[in-house]
Short mmCIF file of C-alpha atoms (C1' of nucleotides) in Angstrom, two decimals:
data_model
loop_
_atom_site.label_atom_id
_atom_site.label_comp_id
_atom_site.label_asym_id
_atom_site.label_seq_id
_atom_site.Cartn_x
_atom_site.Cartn_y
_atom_site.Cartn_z
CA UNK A 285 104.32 13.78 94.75
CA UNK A 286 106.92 15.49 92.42
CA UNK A 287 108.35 12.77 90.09
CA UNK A 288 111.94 14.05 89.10
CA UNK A 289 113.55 11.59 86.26
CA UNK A 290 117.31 11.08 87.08
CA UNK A 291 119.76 10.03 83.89
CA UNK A 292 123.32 9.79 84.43
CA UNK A 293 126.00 6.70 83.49
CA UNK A 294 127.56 6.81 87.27
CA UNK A 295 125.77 4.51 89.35
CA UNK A 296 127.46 6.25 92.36
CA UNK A 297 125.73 10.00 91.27
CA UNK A 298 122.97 8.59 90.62
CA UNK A 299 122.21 6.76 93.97
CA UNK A 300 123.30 9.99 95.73
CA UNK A 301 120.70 12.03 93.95
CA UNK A 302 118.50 9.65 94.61
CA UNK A 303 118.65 9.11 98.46
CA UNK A 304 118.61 13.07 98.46
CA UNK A 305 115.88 14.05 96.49
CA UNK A 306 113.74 11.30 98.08
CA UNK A 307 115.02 13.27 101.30
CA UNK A 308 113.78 16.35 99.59
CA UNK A 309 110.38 15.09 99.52
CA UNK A 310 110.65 14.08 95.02
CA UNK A 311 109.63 10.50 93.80
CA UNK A 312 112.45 9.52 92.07
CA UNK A 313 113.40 6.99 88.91
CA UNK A 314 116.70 6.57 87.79
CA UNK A 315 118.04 5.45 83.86
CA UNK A 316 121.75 5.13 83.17
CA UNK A 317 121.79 5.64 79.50
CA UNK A 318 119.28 7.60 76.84
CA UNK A 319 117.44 4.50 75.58
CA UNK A 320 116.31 4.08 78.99
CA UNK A 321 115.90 7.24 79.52
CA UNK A 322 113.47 8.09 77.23
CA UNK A 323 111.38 5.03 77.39
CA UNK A 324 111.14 6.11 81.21
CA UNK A 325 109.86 9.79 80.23
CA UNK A 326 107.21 8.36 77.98
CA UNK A 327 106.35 5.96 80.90
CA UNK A 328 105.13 8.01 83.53
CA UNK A 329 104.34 11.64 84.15
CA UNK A 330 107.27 13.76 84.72
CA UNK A 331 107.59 16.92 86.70
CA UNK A 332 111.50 17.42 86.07
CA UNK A 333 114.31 15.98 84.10
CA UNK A 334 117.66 15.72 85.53
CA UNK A 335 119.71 14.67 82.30
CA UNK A 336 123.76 14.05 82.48
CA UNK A 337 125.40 14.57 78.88
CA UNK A 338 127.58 12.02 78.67
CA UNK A 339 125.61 9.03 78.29
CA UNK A 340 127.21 5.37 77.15
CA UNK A 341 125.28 5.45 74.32
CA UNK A 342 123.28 7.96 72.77
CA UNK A 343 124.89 11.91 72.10
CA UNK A 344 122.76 13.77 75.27
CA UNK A 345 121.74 16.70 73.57
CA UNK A 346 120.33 14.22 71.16
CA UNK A 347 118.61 12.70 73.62
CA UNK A 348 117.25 16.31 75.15
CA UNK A 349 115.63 16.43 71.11
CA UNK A 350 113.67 13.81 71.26
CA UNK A 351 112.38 14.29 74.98
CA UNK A 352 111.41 17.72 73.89
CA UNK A 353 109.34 15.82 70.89
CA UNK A 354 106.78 14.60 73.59
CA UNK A 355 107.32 16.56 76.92
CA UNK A 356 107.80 19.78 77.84
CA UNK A 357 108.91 19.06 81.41
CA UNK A 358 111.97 20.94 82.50
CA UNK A 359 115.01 19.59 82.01
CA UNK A 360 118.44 20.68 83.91
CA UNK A 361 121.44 19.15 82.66
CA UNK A 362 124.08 18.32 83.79
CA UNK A 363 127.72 18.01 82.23
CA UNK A 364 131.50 17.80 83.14
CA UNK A 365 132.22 19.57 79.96
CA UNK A 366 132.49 23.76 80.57
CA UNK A 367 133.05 24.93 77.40
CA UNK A 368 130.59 27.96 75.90
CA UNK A 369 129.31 26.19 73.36
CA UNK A 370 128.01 23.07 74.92
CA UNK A 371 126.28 25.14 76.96
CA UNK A 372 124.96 26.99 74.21
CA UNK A 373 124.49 23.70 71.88
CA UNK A 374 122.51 22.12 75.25
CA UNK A 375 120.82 25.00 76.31
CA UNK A 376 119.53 25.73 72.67
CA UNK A 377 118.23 22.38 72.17
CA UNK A 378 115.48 22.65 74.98
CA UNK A 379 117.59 22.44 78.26
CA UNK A 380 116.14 24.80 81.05
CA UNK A 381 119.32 24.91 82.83
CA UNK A 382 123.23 23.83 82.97
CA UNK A 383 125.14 22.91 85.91
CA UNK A 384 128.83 21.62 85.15
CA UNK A 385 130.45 19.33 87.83
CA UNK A 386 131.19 18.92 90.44
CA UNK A 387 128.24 20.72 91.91
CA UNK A 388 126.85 21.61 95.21
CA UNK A 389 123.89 19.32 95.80
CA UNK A 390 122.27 22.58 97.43
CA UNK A 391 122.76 24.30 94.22
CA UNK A 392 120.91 21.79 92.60
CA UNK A 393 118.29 21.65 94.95
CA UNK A 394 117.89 25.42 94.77
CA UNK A 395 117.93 25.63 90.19
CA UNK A 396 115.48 22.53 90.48
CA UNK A 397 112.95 24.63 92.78
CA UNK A 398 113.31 27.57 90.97
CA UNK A 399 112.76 25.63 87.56
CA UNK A 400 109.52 23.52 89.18
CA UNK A 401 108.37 27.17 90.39
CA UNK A 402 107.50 28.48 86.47
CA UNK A 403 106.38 24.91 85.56
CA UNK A 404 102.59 24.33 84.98
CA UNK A 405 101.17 21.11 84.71
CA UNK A 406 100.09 20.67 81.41
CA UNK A 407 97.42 18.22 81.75
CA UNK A 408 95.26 17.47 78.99
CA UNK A 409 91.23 17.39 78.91
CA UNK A 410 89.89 13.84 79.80
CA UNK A 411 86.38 13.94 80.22
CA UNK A 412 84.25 10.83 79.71
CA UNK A 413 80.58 11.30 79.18
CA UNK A 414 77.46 8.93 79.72
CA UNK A 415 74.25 9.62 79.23
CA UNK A 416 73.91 9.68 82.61
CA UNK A 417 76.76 11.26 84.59
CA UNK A 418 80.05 13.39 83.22
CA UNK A 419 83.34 12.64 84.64
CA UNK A 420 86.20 14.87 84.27
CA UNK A 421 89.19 13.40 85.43
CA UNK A 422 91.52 16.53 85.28
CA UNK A 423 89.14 18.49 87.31
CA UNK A 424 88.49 16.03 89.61
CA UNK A 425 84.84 16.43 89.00
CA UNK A 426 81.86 14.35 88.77
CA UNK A 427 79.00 16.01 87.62
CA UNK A 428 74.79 14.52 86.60
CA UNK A 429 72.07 16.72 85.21
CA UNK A 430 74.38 19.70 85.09
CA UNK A 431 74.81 19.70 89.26
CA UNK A 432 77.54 17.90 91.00
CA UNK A 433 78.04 14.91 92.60
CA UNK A 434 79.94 14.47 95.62
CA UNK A 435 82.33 11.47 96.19
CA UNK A 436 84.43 10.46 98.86
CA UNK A 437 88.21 10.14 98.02
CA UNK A 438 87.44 6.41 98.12
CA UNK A 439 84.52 6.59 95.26
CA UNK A 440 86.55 9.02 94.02
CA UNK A 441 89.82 6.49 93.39
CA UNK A 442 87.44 3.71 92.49
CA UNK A 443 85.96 5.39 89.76
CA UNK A 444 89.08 7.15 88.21
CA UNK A 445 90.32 3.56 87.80
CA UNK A 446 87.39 2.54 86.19
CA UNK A 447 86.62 5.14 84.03
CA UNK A 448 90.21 5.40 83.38
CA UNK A 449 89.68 1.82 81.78
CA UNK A 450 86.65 2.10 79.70
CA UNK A 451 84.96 -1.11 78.82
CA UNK A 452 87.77 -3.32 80.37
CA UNK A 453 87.09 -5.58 82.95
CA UNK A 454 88.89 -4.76 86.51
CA UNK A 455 89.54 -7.45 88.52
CA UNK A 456 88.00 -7.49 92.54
CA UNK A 457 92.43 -7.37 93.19
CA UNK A 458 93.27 -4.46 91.11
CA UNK A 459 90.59 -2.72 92.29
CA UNK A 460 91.13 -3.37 95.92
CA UNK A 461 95.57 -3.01 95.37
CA UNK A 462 95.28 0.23 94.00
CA UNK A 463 92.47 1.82 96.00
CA UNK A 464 93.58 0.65 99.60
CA UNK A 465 97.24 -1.07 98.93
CA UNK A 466 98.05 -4.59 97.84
CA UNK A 467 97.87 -5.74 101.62
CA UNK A 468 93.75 -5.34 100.91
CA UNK A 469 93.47 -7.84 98.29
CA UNK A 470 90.12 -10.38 99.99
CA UNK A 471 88.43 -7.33 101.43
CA UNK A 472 85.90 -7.78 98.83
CA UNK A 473 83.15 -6.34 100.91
CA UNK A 474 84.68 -2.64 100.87
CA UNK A 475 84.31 -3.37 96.92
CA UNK A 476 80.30 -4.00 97.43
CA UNK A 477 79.35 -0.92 100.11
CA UNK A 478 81.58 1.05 97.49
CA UNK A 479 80.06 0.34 94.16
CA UNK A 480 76.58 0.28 96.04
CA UNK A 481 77.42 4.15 96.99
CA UNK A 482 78.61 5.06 93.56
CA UNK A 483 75.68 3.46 91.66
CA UNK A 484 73.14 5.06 94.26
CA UNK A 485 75.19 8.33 93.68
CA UNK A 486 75.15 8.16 89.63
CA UNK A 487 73.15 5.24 88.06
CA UNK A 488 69.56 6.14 87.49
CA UNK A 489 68.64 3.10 88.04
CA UNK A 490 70.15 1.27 90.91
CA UNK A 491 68.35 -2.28 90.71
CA UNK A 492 69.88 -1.72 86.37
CA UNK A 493 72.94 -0.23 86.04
CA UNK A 494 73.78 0.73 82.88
CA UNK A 495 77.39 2.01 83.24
CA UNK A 496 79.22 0.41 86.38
CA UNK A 497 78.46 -3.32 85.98
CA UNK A 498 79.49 -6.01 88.00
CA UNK A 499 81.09 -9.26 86.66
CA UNK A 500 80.09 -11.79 88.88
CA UNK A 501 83.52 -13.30 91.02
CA UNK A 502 85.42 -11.53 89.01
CA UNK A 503 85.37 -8.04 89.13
CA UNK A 504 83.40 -4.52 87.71
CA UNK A 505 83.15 -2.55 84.39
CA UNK A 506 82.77 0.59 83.52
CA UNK A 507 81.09 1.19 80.44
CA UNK A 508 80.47 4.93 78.63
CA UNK B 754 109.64 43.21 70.58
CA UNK B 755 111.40 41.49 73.61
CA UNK B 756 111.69 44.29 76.87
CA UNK B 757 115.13 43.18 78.83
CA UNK B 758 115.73 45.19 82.07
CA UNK B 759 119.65 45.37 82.86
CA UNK B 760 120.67 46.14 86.26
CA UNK B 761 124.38 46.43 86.99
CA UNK B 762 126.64 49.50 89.01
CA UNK B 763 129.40 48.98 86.19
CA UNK B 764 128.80 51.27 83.79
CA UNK B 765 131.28 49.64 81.22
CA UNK B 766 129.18 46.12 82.07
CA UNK B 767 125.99 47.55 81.30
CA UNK B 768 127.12 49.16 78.10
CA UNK B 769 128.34 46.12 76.85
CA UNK B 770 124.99 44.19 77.10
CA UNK B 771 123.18 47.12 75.84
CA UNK B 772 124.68 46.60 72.36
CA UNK B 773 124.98 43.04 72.54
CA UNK B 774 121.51 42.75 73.57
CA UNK B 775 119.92 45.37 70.96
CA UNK B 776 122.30 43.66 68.27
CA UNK B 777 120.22 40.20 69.32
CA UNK B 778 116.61 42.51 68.45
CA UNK B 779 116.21 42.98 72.51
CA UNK B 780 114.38 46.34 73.49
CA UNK B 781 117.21 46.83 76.83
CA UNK B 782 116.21 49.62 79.12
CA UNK B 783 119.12 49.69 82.57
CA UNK B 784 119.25 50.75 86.08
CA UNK B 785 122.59 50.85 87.91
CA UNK B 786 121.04 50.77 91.09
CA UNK B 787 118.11 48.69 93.22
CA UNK B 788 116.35 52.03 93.76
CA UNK B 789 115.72 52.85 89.86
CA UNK B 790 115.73 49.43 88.42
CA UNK B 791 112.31 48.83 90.89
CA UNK B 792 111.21 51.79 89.38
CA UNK B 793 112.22 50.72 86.32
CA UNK B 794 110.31 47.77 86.55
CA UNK B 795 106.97 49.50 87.54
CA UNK B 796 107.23 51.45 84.27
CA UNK B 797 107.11 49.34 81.43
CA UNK B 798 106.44 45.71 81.36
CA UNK B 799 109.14 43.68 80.79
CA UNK B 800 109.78 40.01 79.17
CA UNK B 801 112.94 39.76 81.50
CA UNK B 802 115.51 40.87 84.22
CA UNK B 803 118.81 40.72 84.20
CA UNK B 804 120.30 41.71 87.87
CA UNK B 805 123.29 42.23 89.35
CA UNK B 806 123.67 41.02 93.10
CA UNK B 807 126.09 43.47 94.26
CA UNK B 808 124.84 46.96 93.73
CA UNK B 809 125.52 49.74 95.54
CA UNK B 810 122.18 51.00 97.33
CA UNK B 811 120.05 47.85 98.09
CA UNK B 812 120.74 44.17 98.66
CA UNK B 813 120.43 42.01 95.50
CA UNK B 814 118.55 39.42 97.13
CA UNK B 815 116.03 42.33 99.13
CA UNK B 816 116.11 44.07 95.11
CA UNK B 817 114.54 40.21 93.92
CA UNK B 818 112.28 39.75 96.80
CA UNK B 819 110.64 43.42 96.32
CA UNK B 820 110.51 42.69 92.64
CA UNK B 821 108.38 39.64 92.82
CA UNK B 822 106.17 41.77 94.96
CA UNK B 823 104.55 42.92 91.31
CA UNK B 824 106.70 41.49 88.74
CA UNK B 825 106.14 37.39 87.63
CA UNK B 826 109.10 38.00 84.80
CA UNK B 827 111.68 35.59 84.66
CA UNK B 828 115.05 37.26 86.46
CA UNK B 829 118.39 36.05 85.46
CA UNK B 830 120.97 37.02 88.31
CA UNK B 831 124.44 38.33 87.85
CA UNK B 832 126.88 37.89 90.49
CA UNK B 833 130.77 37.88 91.30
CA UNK B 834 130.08 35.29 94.20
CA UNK B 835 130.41 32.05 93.50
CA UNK B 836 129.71 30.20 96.87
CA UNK B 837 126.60 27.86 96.87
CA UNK B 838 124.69 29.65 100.02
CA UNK B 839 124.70 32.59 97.58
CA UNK B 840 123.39 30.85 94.71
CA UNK B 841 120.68 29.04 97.09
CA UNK B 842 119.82 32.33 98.44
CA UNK B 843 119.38 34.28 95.03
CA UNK B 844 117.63 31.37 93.79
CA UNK B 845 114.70 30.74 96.64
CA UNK B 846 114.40 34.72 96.59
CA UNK B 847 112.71 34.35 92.79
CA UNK B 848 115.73 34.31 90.83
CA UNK B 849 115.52 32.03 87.89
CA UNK B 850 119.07 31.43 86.81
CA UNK B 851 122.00 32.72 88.33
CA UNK B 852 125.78 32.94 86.32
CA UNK B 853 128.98 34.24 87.73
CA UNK B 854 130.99 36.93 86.57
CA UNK B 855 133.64 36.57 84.30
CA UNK B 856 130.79 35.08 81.91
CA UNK B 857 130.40 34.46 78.16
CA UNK B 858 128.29 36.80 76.48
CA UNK B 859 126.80 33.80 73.89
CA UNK B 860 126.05 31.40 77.38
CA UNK B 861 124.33 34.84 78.58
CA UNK B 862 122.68 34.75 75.86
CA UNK B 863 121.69 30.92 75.44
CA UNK B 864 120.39 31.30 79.05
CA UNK B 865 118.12 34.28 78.28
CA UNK B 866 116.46 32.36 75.59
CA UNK B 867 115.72 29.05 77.44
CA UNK B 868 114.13 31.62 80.28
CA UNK B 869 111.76 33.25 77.77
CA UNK B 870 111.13 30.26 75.96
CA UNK B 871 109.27 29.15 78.82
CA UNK B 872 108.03 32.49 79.74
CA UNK B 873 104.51 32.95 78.50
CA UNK B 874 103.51 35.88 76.79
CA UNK B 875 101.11 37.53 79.62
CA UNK B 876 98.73 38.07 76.76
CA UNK B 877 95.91 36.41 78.65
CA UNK B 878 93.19 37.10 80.85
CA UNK B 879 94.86 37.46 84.36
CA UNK B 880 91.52 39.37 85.84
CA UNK B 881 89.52 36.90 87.19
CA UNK B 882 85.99 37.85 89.15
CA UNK B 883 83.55 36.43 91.05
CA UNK B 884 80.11 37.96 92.34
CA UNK B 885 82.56 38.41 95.82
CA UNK B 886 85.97 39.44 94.74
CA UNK B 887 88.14 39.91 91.96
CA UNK B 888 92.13 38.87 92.02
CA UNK B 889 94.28 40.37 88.86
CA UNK B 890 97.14 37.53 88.65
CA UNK B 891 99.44 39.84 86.70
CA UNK B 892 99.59 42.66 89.35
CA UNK B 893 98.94 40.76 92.30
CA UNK B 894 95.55 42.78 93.97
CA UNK B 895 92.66 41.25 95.13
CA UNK B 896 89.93 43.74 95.59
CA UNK B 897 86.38 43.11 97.23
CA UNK B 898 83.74 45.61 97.11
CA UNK B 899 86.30 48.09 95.41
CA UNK B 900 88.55 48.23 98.02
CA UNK B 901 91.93 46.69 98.81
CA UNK B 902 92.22 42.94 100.27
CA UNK B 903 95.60 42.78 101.88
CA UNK B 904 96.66 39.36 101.85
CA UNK B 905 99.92 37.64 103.31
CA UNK B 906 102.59 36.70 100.97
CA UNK B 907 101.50 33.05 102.00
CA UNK B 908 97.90 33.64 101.27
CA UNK B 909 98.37 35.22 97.87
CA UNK B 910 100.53 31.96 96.82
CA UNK B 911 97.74 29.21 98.14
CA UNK B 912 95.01 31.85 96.46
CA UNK B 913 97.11 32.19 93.11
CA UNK B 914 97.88 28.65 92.75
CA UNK B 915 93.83 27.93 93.04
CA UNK B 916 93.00 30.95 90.79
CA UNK B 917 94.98 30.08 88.19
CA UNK B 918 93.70 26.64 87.85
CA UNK B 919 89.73 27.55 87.91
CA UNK B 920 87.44 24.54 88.65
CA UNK B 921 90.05 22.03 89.18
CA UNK B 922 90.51 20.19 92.45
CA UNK B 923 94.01 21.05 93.63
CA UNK B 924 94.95 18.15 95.76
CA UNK B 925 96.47 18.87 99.50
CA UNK B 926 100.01 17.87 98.52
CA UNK B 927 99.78 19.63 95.45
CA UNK B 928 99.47 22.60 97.53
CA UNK B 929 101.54 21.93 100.09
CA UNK B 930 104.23 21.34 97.69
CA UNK B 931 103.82 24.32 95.60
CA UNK B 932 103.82 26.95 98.28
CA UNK B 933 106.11 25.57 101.01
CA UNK B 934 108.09 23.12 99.34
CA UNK B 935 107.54 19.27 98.24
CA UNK B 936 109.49 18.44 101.93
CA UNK B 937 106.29 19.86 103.69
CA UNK B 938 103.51 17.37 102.10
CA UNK B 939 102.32 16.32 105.33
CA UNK B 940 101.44 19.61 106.60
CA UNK B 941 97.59 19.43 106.10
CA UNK B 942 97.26 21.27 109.12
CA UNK B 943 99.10 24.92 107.57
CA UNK B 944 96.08 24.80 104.93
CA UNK B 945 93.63 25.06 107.32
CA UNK B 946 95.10 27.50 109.12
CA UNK B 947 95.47 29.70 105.98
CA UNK B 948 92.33 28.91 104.08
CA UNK B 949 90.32 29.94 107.15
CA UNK B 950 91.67 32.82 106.63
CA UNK B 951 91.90 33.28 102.54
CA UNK B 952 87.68 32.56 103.05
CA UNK B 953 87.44 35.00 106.45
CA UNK B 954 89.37 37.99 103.92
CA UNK B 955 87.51 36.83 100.55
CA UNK B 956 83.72 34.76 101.30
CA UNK B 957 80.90 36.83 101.82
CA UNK B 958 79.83 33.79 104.49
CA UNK B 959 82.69 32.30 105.80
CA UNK B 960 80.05 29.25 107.16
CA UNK B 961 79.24 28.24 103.67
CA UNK B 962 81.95 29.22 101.38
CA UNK B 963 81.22 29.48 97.39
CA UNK B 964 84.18 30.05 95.82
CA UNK B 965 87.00 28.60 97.86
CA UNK B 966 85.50 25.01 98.40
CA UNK B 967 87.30 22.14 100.49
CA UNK B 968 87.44 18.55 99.22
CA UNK B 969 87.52 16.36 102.18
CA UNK B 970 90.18 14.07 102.47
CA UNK B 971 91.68 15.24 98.80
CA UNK B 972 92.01 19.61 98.42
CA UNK B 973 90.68 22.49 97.85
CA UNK B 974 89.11 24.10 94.42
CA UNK B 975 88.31 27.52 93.53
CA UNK B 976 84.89 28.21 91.24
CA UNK B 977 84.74 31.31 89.68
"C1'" DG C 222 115.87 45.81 121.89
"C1'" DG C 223 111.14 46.56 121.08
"C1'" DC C 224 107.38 46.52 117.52
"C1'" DG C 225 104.01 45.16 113.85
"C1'" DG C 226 103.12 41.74 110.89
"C1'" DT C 227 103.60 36.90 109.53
"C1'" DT C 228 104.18 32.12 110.14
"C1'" DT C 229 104.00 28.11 112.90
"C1'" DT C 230 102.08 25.26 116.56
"C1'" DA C 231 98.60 23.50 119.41
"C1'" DA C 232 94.04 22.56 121.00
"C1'" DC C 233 88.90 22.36 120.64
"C1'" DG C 234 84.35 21.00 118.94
"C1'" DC C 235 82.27 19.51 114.79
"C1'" DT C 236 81.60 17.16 110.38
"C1'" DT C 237 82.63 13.67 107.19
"C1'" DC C 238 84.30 9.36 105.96
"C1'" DC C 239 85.71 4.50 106.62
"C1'" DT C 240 84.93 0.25 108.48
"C1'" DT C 241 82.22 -3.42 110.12
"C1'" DG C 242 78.50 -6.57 110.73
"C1'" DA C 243 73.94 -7.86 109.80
"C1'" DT C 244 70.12 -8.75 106.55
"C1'" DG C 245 68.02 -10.06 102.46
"C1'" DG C 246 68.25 -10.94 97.37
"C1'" DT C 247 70.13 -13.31 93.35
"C1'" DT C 248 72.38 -16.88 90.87
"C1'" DG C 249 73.97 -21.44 89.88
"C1'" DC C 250 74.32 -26.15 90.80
"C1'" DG C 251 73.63 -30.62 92.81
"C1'" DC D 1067 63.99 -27.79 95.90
"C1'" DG D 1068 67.69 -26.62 98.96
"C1'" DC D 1069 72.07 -25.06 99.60
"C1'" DA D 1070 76.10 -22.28 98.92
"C1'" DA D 1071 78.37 -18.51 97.10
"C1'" DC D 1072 78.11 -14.11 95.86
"C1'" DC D 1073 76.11 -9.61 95.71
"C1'" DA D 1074 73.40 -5.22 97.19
"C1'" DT D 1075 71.88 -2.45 100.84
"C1'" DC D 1076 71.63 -0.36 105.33
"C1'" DA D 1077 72.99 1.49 109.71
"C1'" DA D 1078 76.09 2.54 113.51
"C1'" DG D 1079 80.49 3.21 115.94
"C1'" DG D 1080 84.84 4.87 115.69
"C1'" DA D 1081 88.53 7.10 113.20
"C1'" DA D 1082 90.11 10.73 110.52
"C1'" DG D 1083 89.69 15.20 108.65
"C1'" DC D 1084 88.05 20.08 108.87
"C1'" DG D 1085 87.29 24.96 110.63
"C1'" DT D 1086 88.37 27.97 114.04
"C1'" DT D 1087 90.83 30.33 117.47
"C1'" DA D 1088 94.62 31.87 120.09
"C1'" DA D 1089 99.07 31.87 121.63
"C1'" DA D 1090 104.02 31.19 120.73
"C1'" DA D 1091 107.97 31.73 117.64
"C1'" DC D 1092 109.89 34.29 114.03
"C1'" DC D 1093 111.26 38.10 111.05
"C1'" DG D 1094 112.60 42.47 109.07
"C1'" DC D 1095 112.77 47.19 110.52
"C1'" DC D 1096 112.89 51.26 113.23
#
DNA sequence: GGCGGTTTTAACGCTTCCTTGATGGTTGCG
DNA sequence: CGCAACCATCAAGGAAGCGTTAAAACCGCC
């Protein structure tokens, strides 16, 4: 559940961090150069930043600037370099900590609990209104005519994809492959008890609905 | 006006980061023992600890572990040993960075700022109430009808994590993850056990609870 | 080494949710 | 008009999750 962003040149490090932090529980991905690296970080949500300093080709605490320009995950370098100032120069540029190798993989472990400890998720406010029903997707919270609305964690997932997607068409697969697996893709049915619930849950009018519309044979849209 | 709480048994040590630290605009009070710098740290609030591990009266690691008892400030750790199990300890006792003597002063110093750069001014509200109880985040009471709730180290983690994110639904792993560790994700079965009890010390009707509210199938939410 | 407090484990009834199949309605096309 | 494909709705059985309790294991401390 803890996605931990690995960037180091040596493919041999980097597969060892990654078979133990999966051990430890993290979802790992892996970049072996800055480019990479930060296209990664703006990919998905990070929760930590392990970032090597010696990169092929872009200066790392160069790198550790322009990752602090759009997240403020923690980031714990690390370098074979001792010296004071690197330190210093890394630490100063938006590092949260500096381990110099070789290292114990239980100190790691240890600096990369205590930084996820003091981190907060930072998770901005995404809430999607109709004039029907309110939908705040950081809380986790549906909520019509000022009372709430309780969903299942399967209406739940449905409709975070949707609303996620406003006014886009979802297919009956995506739907199905991200709510119950890939393996799920011709259990159409679940689809029609599911949207049936939601709509009798949120839609004022069930027989109309005016926000969660179904494309017939193709899939269902969610519109604000 | 940054408060920095230095706590070494070497006199010549402690006078050293005294006037490095007040020539860097740092307000440095000291303690040369575990005994004073806890009462040290119950006097005036501070942005930041630095500790030494090996002082004479108390264990470092006990000195930490007693500290977080009332104290959320970041604590940098000091120590002459260098083996990992050390570290690890210090570390998963609260610690939030740990360097071993000899030292540079200007990596000391680099370190401090990346801690309080993260640290958040504890300018904010950290008294939240309901109509049942009231938990103050900064000195880590809980108090219902007045009096005293004791809670369990473990319970005040799984209550502070929900507190501190009012409203939002704090998944199971989430949970999980932040009190005992992202290896324990699976263990649904410890939050039942303990919010049974956080509602049994805190809900007025433990049958039908109105602040600490369960999620089936997802987590747990706290409504102020 | 025993003691008080805490955490972990296990077991139980109970509630909620998922799945499944059946039924009827709608749409489109030959 | 009749048929086929697709969709909406409902209800019921079984699976999974929850609250609760109590006992066992663990821990720091006297």
């Amino acid at each position: 559940m803890t996605a931990v962003l690995v960037v180091d040149d040596d493919p041999h490090l980097l597969r060892a961090l990654r078979i133990t932090l999966q051990a430890h529980g993290y979802t790992v991905t892996t970049a072996v150069d800055g480019t990479s690296a930060l296209l990664a970080a703006t990919q998905n949500p990070l929760s930590l930043i392990i970032l090597d300093l010696g990169l092929p080709d872009i200066d790392g605490t160069r790198v550790l600037k322009e990752l602090r320009g759009f997240s403020s995950a923690p980031v714990l370098v690390l370098s074979a370099r001792h010296g004071s100032e690197d330190k210093v120069e890394a630490l100063d540029a938006g590092a949260d900590d500096y381990i110099t190798k070789p290292f114990g993989l239980d100190e790691l472990l240890a600096r990369l609990r205590a930084l996820l400890r003091r981190s907060v998720e930072p998770e901005r406010e995404t809430v999607v209104r109709t004039d029907a029903f309110t939908v705040d997707l950081a809380k986790h919270r549906v909520t019509r005519d000022g009372a709430d609305v309780r969903l299942t964690p399967t209406e739940w997932k449905i409709l975070e994809v949707l609303v996620r997607n406003p006014e886009k068409l979802i297919t009956q697969q995506q739907l199905l492959s991200r709510v119950w697996g890939p393996a799920y893709a011709k259990e159409t049915n679940y689809l029609r008890v599911y949207m049936a619930q939601l709509r009798r849950k949120l839609e004022p009018d069930t027989a109309s609905p005016r926000h969660l519309l179904t494309e017939a044979g193709i899939g269902y849209r969610f519109m604000p």
